[in-house]
Amino acid sequence: MDIQTAVILLTIIVTILSVVVLALLAIVIVLLVKLHKIAKHINRITNNVATATEWLAPAKIFREAMHIFRNR
């Protein structure tokens, strides 16, 4: 095997590895973007559940009912 063949094979291997590394980086970036979107949705859902829980607390319901009946 002469040196020119070795250089060509090494060039091909380096090119293939570069493409694989770039593809893996792209996949990681896409996954991170999707995870960020999921985290935003989870945060929004958590805030909605916290607000609903606050409004459905028995003390809050009785207090609001008392205000309604006192104002009449």
Coordinates of C-alpha atoms in Angstrom, one line a residue:
M1 CA 0.0 0.0 0.0
D2 CA 1.5 3.3 -1.0
I3 CA 1.3 6.5 0.9
Q4 CA -1.2 8.1 -1.5
T5 CA -3.8 5.3 -0.9
A6 CA -3.4 5.7 2.9
V7 CA -3.9 9.5 2.7
I8 CA -7.1 9.0 0.6
L9 CA -8.5 6.4 3.0
L10 CA -7.7 8.6 6.0
T11 CA -9.3 11.6 4.2
I12 CA -12.5 9.5 3.6
I13 CA -12.6 8.3 7.2
V14 CA -12.1 11.9 8.6
T15 CA -14.9 13.1 6.3
I16 CA -17.3 10.4 7.4
L17 CA -16.5 11.0 11.1
S18 CA -17.0 14.7 10.6
V19 CA -20.4 14.1 9.0
V20 CA -21.4 11.8 11.9
V21 CA -20.3 14.3 14.5
L22 CA -22.3 17.1 12.8
A23 CA -25.4 14.8 12.6
L24 CA -25.1 13.9 16.3
L25 CA -24.8 17.6 17.2
A26 CA -27.9 18.4 15.1
I27 CA -29.8 15.6 16.8
V28 CA -28.8 16.9 20.3
I29 CA -29.8 20.5 19.4
V30 CA -33.2 19.3 18.1
L31 CA -33.8 17.2 21.3
L32 CA -32.8 20.2 23.5
V33 CA -35.3 22.4 21.7
K34 CA -38.1 19.9 22.1
L35 CA -37.2 19.4 25.8
H36 CA -37.3 23.2 26.2
K37 CA -40.8 23.3 24.7
I38 CA -42.0 20.5 26.9
A39 CA -40.6 22.3 30.0
K40 CA -42.5 25.4 29.0
H41 CA -45.7 23.4 28.7
I42 CA -45.1 21.7 32.0
N43 CA -44.5 25.1 33.7
R44 CA -47.7 26.5 32.2
I45 CA -49.7 23.4 33.4
T46 CA -48.2 23.7 36.8
N47 CA -49.2 27.3 37.1
N48 CA -52.7 26.5 36.0
V49 CA -53.0 23.7 38.5
A50 CA -51.7 25.9 41.2
T51 CA -54.3 28.6 40.4
A52 CA -57.1 26.1 40.2
T53 CA -56.0 24.5 43.5
E54 CA -56.0 28.0 45.1
W55 CA -59.5 28.7 43.9
L56 CA -60.9 25.3 44.9
A57 CA -59.5 25.5 48.5
P58 CA -62.4 25.1 51.0
A59 CA -61.4 28.3 52.9
K60 CA -61.5 30.3 49.7
I61 CA -64.8 28.9 48.6
F62 CA -66.5 29.7 52.0
R63 CA -64.9 33.1 52.1
E64 CA -66.2 34.0 48.7
A65 CA -69.7 32.5 49.5
M66 CA -69.8 34.7 52.7
H67 CA -68.9 37.8 50.7
I68 CA -71.7 37.0 48.2
F69 CA -74.3 36.5 50.9
R70 CA -73.2 39.6 52.9
N71 CA -73.4 41.8 49.9
R72 CA -77.1 40.9 49.3

